[in-house]
Every structure is written in C-alpha cells, then in structure tokens.
Short mmCIF file of C-alpha atoms and ligand atoms in Angstrom, two decimals:
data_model
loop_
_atom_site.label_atom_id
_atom_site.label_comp_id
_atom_site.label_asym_id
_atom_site.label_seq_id
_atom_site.Cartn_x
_atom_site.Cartn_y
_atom_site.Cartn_z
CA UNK A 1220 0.00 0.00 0.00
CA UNK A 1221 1.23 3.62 -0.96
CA UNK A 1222 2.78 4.99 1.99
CA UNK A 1223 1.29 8.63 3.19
CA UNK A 1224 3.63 11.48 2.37
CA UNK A 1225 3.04 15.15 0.84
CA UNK A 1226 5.63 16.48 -1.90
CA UNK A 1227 5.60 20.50 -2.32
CA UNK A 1228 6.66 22.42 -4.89
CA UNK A 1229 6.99 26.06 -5.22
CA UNK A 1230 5.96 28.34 -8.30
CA UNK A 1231 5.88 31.85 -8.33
CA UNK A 1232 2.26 32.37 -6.96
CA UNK A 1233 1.29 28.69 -6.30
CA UNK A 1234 2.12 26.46 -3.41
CA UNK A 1235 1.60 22.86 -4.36
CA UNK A 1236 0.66 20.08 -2.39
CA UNK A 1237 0.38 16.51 -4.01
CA UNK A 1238 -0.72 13.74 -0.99
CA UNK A 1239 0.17 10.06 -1.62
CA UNK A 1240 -1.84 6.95 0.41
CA UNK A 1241 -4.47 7.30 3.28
CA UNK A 1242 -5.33 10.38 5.68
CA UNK A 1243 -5.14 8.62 8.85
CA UNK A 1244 -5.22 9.39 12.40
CA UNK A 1245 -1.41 8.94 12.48
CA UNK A 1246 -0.62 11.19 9.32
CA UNK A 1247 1.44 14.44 9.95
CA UNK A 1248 1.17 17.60 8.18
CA UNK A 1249 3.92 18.89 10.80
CA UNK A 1250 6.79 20.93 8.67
CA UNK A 1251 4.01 22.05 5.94
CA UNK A 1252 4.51 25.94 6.08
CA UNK A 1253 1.12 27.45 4.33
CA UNK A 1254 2.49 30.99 4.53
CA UNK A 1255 4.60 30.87 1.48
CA UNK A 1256 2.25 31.63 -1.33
CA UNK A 1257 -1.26 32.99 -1.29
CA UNK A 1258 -2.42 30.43 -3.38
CA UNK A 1259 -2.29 26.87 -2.26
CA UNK A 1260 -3.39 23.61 -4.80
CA UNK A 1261 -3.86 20.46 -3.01
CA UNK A 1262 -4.27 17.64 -5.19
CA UNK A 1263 -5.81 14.53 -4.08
CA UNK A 1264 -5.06 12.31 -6.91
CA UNK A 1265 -3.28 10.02 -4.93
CA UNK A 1266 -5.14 9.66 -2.28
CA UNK A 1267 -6.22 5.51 -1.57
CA UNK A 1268 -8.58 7.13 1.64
CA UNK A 1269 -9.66 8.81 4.88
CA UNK A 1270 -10.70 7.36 7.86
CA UNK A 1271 -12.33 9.27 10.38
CA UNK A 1272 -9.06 10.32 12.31
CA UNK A 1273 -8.26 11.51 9.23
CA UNK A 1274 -10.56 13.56 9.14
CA UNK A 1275 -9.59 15.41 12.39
CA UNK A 1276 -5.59 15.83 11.28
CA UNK A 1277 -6.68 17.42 7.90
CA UNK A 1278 -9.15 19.84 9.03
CA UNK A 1279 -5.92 20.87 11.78
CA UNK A 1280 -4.00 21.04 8.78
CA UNK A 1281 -6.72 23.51 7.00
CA UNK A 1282 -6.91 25.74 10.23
CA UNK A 1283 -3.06 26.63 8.95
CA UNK A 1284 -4.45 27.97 6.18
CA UNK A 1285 -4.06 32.14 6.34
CA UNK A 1286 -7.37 34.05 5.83
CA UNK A 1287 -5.86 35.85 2.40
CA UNK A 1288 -5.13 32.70 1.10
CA UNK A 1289 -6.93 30.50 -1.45
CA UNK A 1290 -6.96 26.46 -1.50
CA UNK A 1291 -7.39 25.19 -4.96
CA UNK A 1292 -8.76 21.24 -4.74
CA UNK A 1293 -8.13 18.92 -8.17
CA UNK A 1294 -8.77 15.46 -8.60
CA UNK A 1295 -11.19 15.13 -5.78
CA UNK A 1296 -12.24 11.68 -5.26
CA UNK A 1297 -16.70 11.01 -4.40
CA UNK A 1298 -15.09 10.27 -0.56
CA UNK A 1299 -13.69 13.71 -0.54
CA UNK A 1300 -16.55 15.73 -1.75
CA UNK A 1301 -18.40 13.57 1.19
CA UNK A 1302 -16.59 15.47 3.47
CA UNK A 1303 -16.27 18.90 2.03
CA UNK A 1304 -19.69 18.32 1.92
CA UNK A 1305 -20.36 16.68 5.60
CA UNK A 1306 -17.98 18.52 7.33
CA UNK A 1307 -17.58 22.38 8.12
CA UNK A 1308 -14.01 23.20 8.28
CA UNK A 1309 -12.84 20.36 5.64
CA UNK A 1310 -11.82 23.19 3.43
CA UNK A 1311 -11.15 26.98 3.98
CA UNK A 1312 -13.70 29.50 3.33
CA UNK A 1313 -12.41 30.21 0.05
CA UNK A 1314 -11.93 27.55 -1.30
CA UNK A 1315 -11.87 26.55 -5.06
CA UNK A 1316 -13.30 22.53 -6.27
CA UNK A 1317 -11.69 22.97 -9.51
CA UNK A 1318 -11.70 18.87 -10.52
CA UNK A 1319 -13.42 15.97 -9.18
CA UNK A 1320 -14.74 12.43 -9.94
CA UNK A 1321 -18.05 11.42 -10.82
CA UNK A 1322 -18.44 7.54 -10.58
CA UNK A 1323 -21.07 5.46 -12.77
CA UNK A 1324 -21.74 1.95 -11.89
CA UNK A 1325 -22.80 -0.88 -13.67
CA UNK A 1326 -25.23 -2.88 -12.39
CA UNK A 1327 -24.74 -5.63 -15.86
CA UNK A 1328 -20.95 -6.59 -14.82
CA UNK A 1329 -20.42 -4.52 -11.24
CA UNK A 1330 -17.82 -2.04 -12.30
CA UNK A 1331 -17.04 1.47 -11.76
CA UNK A 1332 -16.26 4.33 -14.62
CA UNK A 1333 -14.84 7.19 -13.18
CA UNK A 1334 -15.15 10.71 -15.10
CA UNK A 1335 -12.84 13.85 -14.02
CA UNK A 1336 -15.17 16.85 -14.22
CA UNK A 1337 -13.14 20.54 -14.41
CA UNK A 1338 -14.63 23.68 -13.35
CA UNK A 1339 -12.77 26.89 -14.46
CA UNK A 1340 -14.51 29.15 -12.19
CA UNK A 1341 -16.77 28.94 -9.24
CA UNK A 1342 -19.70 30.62 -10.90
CA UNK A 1343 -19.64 28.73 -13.68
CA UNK A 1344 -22.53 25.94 -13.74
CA UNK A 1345 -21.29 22.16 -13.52
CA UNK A 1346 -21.87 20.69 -16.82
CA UNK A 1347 -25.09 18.36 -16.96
CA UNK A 1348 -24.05 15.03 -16.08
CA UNK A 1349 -25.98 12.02 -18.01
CA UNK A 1350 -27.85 10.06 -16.08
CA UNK A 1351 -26.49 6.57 -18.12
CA UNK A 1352 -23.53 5.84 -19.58
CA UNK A 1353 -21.94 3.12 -21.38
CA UNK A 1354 -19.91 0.64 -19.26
CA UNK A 1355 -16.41 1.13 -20.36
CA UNK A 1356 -15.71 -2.79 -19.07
CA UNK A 1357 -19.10 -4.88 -20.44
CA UNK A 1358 -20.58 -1.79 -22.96
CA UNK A 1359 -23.85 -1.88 -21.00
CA UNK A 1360 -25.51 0.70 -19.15
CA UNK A 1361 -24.06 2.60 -16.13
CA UNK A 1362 -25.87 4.58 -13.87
CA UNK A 1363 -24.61 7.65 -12.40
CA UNK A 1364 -23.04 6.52 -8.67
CA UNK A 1365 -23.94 9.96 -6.68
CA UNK A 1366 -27.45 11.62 -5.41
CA UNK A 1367 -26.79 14.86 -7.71
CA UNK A 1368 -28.41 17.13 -5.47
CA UNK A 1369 -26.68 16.30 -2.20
CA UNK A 1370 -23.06 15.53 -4.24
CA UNK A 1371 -23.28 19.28 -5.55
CA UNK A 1372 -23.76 20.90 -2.37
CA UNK A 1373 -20.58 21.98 -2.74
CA UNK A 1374 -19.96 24.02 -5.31
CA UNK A 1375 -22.27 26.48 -3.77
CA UNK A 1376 -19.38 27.67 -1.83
CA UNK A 1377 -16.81 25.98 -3.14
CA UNK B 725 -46.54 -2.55 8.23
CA UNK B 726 -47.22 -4.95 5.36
CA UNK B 727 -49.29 -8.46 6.61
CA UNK B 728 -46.54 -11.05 6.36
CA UNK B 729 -49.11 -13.58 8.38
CA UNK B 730 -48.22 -16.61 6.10
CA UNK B 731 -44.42 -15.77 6.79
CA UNK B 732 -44.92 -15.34 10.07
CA UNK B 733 -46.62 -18.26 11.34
CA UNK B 734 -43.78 -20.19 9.35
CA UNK B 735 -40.99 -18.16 11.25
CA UNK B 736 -42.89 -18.48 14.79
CA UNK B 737 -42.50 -22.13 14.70
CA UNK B 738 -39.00 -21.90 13.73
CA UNK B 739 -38.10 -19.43 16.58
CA UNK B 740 -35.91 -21.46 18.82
CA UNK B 741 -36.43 -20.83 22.65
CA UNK B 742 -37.97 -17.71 24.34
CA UNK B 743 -37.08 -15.27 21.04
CA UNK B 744 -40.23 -13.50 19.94
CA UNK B 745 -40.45 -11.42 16.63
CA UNK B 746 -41.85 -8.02 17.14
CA UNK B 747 -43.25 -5.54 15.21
CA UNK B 748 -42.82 -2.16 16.16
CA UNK B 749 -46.55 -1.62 17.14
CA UNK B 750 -47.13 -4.77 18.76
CA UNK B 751 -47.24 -4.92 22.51
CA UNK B 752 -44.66 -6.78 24.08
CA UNK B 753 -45.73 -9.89 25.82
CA UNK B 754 -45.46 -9.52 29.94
CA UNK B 755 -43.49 -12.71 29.79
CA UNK B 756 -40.90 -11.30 27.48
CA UNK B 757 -37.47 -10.27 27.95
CA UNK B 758 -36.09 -7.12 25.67
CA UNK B 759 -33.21 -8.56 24.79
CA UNK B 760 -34.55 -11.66 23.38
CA UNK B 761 -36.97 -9.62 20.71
CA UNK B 762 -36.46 -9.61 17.50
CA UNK B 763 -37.85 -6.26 15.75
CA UNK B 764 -39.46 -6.49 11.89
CA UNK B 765 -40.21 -3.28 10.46
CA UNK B 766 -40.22 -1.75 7.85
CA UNK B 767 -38.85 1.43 8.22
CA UNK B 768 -39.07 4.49 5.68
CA UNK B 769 -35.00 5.43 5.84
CA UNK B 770 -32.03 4.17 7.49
CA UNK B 771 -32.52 7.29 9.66
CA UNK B 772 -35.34 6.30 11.09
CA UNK B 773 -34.22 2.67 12.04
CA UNK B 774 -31.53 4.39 14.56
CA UNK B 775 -34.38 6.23 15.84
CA UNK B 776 -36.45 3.77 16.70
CA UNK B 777 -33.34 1.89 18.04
CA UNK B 778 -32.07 4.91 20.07
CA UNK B 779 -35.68 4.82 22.51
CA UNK B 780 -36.34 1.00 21.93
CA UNK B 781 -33.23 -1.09 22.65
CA UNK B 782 -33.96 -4.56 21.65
CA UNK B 783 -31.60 -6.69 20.27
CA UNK B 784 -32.30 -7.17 16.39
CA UNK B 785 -33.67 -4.98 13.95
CA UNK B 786 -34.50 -6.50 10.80
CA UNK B 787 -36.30 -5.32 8.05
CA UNK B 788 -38.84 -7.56 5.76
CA UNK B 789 -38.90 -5.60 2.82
CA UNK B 790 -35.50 -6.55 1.95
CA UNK B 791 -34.52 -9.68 -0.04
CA UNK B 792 -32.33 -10.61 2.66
CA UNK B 793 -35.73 -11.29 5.41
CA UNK B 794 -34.61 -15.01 6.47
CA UNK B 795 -31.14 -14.26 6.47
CA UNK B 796 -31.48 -11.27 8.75
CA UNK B 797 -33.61 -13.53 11.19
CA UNK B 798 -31.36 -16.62 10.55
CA UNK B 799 -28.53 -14.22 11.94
CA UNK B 800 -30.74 -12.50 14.77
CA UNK B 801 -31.77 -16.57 16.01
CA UNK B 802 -27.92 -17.73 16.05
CA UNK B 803 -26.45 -14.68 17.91
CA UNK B 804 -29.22 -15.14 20.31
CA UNK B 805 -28.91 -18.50 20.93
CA UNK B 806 -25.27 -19.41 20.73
CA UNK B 807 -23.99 -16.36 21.53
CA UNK B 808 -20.87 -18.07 23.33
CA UNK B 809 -19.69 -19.29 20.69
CA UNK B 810 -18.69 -15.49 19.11
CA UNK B 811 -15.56 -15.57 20.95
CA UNK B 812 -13.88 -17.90 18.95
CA UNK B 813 -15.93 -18.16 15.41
CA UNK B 814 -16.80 -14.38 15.20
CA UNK B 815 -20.67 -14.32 13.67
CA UNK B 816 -19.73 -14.61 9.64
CA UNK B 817 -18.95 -18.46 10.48
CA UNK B 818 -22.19 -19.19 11.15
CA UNK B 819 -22.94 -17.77 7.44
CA UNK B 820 -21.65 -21.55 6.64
CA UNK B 821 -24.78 -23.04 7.55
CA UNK B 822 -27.18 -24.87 5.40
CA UNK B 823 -30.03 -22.37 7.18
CA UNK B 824 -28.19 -19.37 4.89
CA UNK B 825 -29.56 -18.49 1.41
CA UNK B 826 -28.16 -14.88 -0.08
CA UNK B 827 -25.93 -15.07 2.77
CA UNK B 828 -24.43 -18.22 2.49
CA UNK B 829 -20.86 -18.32 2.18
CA UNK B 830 -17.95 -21.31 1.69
CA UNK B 831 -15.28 -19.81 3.31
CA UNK B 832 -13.67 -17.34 5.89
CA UNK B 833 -10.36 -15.71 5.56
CA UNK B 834 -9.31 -14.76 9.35
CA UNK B 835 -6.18 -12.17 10.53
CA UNK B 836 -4.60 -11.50 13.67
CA UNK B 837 -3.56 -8.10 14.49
CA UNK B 838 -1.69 -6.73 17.78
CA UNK B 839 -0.82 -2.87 16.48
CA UNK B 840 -1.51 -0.07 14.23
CA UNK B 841 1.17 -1.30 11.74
CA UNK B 842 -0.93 -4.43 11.06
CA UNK B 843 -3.74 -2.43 9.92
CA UNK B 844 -2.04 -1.98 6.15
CA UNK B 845 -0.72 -5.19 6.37
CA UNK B 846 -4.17 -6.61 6.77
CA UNK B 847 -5.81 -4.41 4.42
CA UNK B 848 -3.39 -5.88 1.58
CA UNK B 849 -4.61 -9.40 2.24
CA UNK B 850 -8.16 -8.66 2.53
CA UNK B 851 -7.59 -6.54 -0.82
CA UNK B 852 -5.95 -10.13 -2.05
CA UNK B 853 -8.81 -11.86 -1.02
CA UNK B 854 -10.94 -9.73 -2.94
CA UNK B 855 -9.26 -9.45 -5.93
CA UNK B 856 -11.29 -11.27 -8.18
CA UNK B 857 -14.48 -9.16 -7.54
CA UNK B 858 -15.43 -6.48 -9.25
CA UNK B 859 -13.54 -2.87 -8.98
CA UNK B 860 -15.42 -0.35 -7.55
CA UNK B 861 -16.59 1.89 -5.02
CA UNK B 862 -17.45 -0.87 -3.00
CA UNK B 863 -14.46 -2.93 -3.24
CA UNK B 864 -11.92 -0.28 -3.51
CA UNK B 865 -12.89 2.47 -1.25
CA UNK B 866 -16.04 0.85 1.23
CA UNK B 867 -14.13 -2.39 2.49
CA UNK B 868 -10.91 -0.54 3.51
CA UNK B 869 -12.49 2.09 5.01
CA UNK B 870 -14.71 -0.39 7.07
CA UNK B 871 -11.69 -2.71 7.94
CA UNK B 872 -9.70 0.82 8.76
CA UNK B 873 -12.48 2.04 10.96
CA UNK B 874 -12.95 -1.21 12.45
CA UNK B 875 -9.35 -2.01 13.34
CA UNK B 876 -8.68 1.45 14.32
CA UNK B 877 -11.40 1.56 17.33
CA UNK B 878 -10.12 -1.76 18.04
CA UNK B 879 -6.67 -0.63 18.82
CA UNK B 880 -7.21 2.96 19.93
CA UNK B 881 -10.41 2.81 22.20
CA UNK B 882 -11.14 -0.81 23.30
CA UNK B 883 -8.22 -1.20 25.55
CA UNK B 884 -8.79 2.62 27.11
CA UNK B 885 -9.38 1.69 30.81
CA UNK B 886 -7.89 -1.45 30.82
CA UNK B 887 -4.63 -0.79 29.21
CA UNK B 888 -2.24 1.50 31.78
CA UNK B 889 -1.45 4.86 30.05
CA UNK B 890 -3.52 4.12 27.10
CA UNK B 891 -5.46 7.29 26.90
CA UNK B 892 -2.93 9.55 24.74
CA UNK B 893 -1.66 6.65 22.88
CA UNK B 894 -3.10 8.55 20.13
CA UNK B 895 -0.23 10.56 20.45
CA UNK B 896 2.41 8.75 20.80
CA UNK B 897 4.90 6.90 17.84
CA UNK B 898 2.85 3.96 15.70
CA UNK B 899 5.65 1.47 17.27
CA UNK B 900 4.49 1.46 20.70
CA UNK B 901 0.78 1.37 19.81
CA UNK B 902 0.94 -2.66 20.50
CA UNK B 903 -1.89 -5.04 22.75
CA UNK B 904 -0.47 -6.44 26.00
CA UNK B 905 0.18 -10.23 27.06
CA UNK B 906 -1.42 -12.59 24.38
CA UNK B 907 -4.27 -10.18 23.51
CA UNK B 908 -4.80 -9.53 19.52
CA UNK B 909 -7.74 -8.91 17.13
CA UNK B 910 -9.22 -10.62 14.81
CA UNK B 911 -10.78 -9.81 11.23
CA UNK B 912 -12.70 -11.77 9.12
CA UNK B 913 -13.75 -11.62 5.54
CA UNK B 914 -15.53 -13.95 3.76
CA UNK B 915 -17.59 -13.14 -0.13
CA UNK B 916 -20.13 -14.70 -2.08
CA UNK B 917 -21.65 -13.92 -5.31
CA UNK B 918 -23.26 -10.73 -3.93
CA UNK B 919 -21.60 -9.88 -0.58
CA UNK B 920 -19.20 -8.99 1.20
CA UNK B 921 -19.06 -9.70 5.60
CA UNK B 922 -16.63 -8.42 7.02
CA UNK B 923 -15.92 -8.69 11.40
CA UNK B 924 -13.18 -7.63 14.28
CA UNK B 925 -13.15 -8.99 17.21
CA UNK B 926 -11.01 -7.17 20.12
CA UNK B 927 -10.43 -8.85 23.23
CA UNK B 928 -11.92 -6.54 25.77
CA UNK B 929 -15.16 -5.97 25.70
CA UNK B 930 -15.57 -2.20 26.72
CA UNK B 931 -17.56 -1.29 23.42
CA UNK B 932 -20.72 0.56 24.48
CA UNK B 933 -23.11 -0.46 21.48
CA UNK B 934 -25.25 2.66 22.29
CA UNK B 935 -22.55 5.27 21.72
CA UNK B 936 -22.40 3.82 18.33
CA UNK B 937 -26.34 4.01 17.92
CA UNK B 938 -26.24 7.81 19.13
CA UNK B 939 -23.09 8.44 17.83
CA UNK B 940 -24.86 7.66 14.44
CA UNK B 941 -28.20 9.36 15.42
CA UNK B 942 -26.35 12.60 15.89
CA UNK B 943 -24.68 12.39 12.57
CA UNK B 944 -28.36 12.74 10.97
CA UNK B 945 -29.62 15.26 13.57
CA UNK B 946 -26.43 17.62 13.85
CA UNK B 947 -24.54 17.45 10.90
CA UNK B 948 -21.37 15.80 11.48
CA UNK B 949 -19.66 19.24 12.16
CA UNK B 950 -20.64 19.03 15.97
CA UNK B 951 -20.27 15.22 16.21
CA UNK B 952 -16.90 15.62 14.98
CA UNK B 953 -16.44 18.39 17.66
CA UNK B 954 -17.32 15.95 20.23
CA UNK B 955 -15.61 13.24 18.86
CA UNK B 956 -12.07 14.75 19.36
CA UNK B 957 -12.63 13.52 22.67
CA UNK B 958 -14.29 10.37 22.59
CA UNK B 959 -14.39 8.85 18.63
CA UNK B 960 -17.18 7.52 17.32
CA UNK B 961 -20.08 9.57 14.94
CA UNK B 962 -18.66 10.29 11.88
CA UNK B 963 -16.69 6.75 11.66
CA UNK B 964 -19.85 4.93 12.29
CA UNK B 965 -21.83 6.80 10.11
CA UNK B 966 -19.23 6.23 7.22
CA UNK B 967 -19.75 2.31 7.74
CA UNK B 968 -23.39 2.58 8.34
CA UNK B 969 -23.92 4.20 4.58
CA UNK B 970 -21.90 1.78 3.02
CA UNK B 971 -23.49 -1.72 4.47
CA UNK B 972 -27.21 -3.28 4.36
CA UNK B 973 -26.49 -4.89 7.77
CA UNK B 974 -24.58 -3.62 10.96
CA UNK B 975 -23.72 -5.52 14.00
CA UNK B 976 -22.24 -5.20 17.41
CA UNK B 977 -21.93 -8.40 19.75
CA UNK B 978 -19.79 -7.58 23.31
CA UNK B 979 -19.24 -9.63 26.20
CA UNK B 980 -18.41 -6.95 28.44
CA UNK B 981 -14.65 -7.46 29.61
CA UNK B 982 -14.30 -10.11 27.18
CA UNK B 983 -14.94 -9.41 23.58
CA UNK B 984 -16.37 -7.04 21.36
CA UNK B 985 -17.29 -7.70 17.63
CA UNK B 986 -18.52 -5.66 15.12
CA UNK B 987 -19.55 -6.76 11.77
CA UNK B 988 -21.05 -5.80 8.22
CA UNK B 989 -22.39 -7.32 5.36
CA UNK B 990 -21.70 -5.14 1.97
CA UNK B 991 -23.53 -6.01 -1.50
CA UNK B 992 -20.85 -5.11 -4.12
CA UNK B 993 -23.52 -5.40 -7.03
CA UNK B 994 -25.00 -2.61 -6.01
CA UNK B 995 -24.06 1.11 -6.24
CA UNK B 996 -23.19 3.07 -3.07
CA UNK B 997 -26.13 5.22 -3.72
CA UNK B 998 -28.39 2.34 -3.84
CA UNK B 999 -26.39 0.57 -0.60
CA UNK B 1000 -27.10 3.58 1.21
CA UNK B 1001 -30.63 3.70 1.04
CA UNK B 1002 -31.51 -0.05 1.03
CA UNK B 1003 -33.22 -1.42 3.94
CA UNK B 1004 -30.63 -1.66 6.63
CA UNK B 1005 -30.39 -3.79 9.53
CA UNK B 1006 -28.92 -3.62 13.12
CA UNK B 1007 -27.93 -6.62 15.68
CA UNK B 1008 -26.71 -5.59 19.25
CA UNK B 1009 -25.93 -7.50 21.61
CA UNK B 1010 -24.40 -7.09 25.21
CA UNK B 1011 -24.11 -9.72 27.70
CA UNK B 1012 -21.46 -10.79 30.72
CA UNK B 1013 -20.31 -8.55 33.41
ZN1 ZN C 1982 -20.44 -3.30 -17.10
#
C-alpha cells in the first residue's frame, strides 16, 4: 500500500501540495509551512482514503491555512466531496473545487467508470451530467453513482 | 406494516427458545425479555431505524422488505442462541450453515492483528482476497475504510481503561501502539456472489453499542460538524456513520470485559447510492459482566 507522504513544490504564486496513500489518524502535516504563497493547490489524486481520524488531522491542517489565502482542490475523489460536503471546516472558506470524480456503476458486470469533471470558475454551472452511460468494461448501461443534489452541495461555496 | 401472516406463522414455529419477533406496534408480551426480541419493520429510511433503536433497545432490527428477510432472522436466532460461541468463530462463520440463502458463504479468511502497523498489512490481504471481484466503489474504497475504521477503534479505544497509560496513545509513535500479554484482534472476511461480511473482534469488551447508535443518530440530527467536535474527545459519529452508509447490515456483539465484535455485510452489485438507502439492519448484543 502507498505509503502517506506530501511532496511540495513552489511556483511563483502557487504552493503545491500533491498527498500520496491514506489520511489517517497517524498522518502528519507537521513541517508544511502554508504561509509561502497565497495560493495553495492540493491535489488529491493520490489519495487511496480517509478514515475518520483523518478527518480530524486534515481539518488541523486547514486551520493553517491564512485568511488571504486561497486552496485550490483537483482530482477530488466522491469520498472527498463527502466530506467537504459533511464537514464544516474540511476546506477553507475560500476555497476553489476545480476537478473531481463522478463515478457510474454498472449494475450488468459490477464495475465502476470514473469521469474527471473541471470547473474553471466557481460561478460557472457544472456541466449536466448524463444520467447513463456506457460501461467502459461490459458496454452496457451505467448509472450515475452519486445523489446529484446532495453531491453538488458543494460548489455552492466551493 | 405490510401483513406477512403466512411468513410469520412459518418463522414463529421456527423461533428457537424464548425469542419472539416483534413488530414495532405490537405490545410486548409480559413474559418477554427485551433482549430476546427480534424487531421487523419496515422502516421508511435508514434514519429512522436508529431512531427507533435509540428509545427502543432490543436486540435485532431487521427489516422484511429486503430480499435478505430469512437471512437477517437466521442471523438474529444464532447470535441469540449461541452467543458463546462469538468468541472464537466471530458471527460470519455461522454464514456456513445450510439455514443461509443470499448469505451463504464457503469460506472465511481470518487475521490477527496486535498494532496499528498491522492495519495496512491486513488491508493488503483482505484486498488479495478480494481481488477477483469487481472494482469499484465498494471494493476499492467501502471495504478498507470499514476494515480501517474497524481495526482502528479496536486498537485505539477498546483497551482505554484497561490498558495502563492508554489514553494519549493517540499521540504517541505507531511502534508502541501494541496489545499487552497474548491479547490480539481478529478480522474476518468472507464473499459470495453478492456480498461482502466483514468482522473484528477485540479482546476486551468495553464497546458501548449505544454510543455507536447515538453516535450515528447525531450524525443525521447535527450534521457531522458538531459530532466531529465531540468526537475529538471520545471517537465515534462520523466513523460509524461512514460504515453505516456503506453496508445493508450492521452488527455489534460484546461480552463486556471479554470481547467485542462488530460486523457488516456489503452487496458489491449494487451502487453506493443504492447501498445507502436499502433497507438496513442492526444486531446488538451485550451480555457478561
Ligand atoms: Zn459493465
């Protein structure tokens, strides 16, 4: 199993975060300085979870986060929206969802198709996602894998 | 409530012992004892089954809309009456009985655990185990998270008040995080053509079922930003809740200072959005002193 770790890299304007394996209760953000750059992009592509102690280290790690600056979220997995969803404090008030997953499952063969939806702004509407799709593994119909209404709660502030 | 007479009268003679089946607006029989009562509903949301659990603590909850009816009382019947046993078969063995239909399963795949580290390790094998299922949500995010959450209250909060000094081993380095004496874990996993059970035993016994139950209830009636408040202190809401969405059935069987087991049972034919709306049902049990 990936092991958890957190790579930086500075640009000019951008901090950059990139998190490897699962938020757990024994992860450390300790040594992370958010102060550098007023713009900070965490991207979640990596991550295999978060358990509920998780949950508690990253929203410490978020409280770090200076009032001027802006988190940018890509490749935000359905268990991530959960919480920026579930959970006050998962992200910084302004915050920016700028990619995430939408899962369709197939009831035919029992698989999962993932698409990667990009939003350029935060005003912008979410593209209309179809309620079918074809299985990428059997070629029969997948159903969308999210209650739209409830999944989308985010990008109201986010 | 739907008239399942002809069901029913079939069950009743099959009820071993003093267990009586319940619905929720029957009157319970003088003679009866709580935990020996069996509830069938059939209740609206999974919300509304931790409701009715939070201000009427029976033992089983079962709901007889689902396809899974018998099972669910098949299960209810064998933790009530050979609820010893648990200690050293966990409750998925029993799903190796003739008396099983959608639950019926060949074989179990069982790990020992003693620390934090083992957690991954375990994870890998179950994800070995699994590997021929299909990939998705359920098999590549819902199990580990289950098994994570599982494992984890095993090793952080079951031995708190038994183990010295365990109360800020939270904080400390993974490497000491380690069970005393003899003591370890155990987790099962065992899959058929539609499900997936999965169980951990720890061996002590402190679990207190209904800070689960409320720990879920709040989840629905706060919003999990004050459960998670609360829960810096004492774990419990949001975890549960996380499992809770992702499985039809939940169970908790303790023998206080003894044992505590929790278990699930996971369709992974089924999308998560489905899963968490299906008819869910709870076991609880609590017995020894
Ligand atoms: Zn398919």
């Amino acid at each position: 199993m990936a092991m958890f770790k957190v790579s930086e890299k500075l640009f000019e304007k951008i901090h950059r975060l990139t998190i490897y394996g699962k938020i757990a209760e024994d992860v450390s953000f300790d040594g992370i300085d958010l102060t550098q750059r007023t713009i900070i992009h965490v991207d979640f592509k990596h991550v295999i979870g978060i358990n509920s102690g998780g949950i508690r280290e990253w929203i410490n790690f978020m409280k770090k986060v200076p009032r001027k600056s802006r988190v940018i979220c890509t490749n935000c997995s359905v268990e991530i929206i959960n919480q920026v969803n579930m959970i006050e404090g998962f992200l910084p008030l302004r915050s920016f969802i700028k990619t995430f997953f939408v899962p369709y499952f197939c009831e035919s063969c029992g698989n999962q198709t993932e698409f990667l939806i990009e939003r350029k702004r935060r005003v912008d509407p979410i593209p209309e996602l179809d309620e079918f799709i074809k299985c990428h593994k059997c070629g029969e119909e997948a159903e969308i894998d999210i209650l739209e209404s409830s999944f989308m709660a985010f990008k109201e502030k986010f | 409530m739907g008239d399942m007479t002809g069901i029913n009268k079939l069950i009743s003679k099959a009820l071993p012992g003093d267990i009586i089946l319940l619905a929720p607006e029957d009157d319970m029989p003088e003679s009866a004892k709580p935990e020996k009562c069996i509830i069938k509903a059939d209740f609206d949301t999974p919300f509304e089954l931790i409701e009715y659990a939070m201000s009427h603590p029976f033992s089983h909850y079962i709901q007889y809309k689902a396809d899974t009816y018998t099972d669910e009382l098949q299960i209810s019947c064998n933790m009530l009456s050979k609820r010893s046993n648990f200690k050293l078969d966990g409750i998925i063995e029993n799903l190796k009985g003739e008396q099983f239909e959608r639950y019926k399963i060949d074989d179990v795949h069982r790990f020992q655990f003693r620390c934090r580290d083992d957690v991954g390790k375990i994870e890998q094998s179950i994800e070995q185990c699994l590997e021929a299922l299909p990939r998705n949500q359920v098999t590549t995010s819902a199990v580990p998270l289950i098994i994570d959450e599982f494992m984890t209250n095993a090793i952080y909060s079951a031995p708190l008040g038994v183990e010295p000094e365990w109360d800020n081993v939270r904080q400390r380095d993974n490497s000491e995080i380690v069970y005393s004496g003899d003591r370890c874990g155990i987790v099962g996993v065992a899959a058929n053509d539609e499900y997936i059970f999965l169980e951990c035993i720890d061996p002590y016994g402190t679990l207190v079922p209904q800070n689960i139950i409320s720990g879920i209830c709040q989840t629905y009636k706060r919003g999990d930003k004050q459960v998670l408040r609360d829960d810096e202190t004492r774990g419990g809401g949001i975890g549960s809740r996380m499992i809770w969405d992702k499985c039809v059935t939940f169970g908790i069987n303790v023998i206080r200072h003894n044992c505590a087991m929790v278990f699930c049972v996971i369709p992974y034919r089924l999308s998560l959005r489905k899963i968490a709306n299906h008819p869910k049902s709870l076991h609880i049990m609590v017995s020894g002193e």
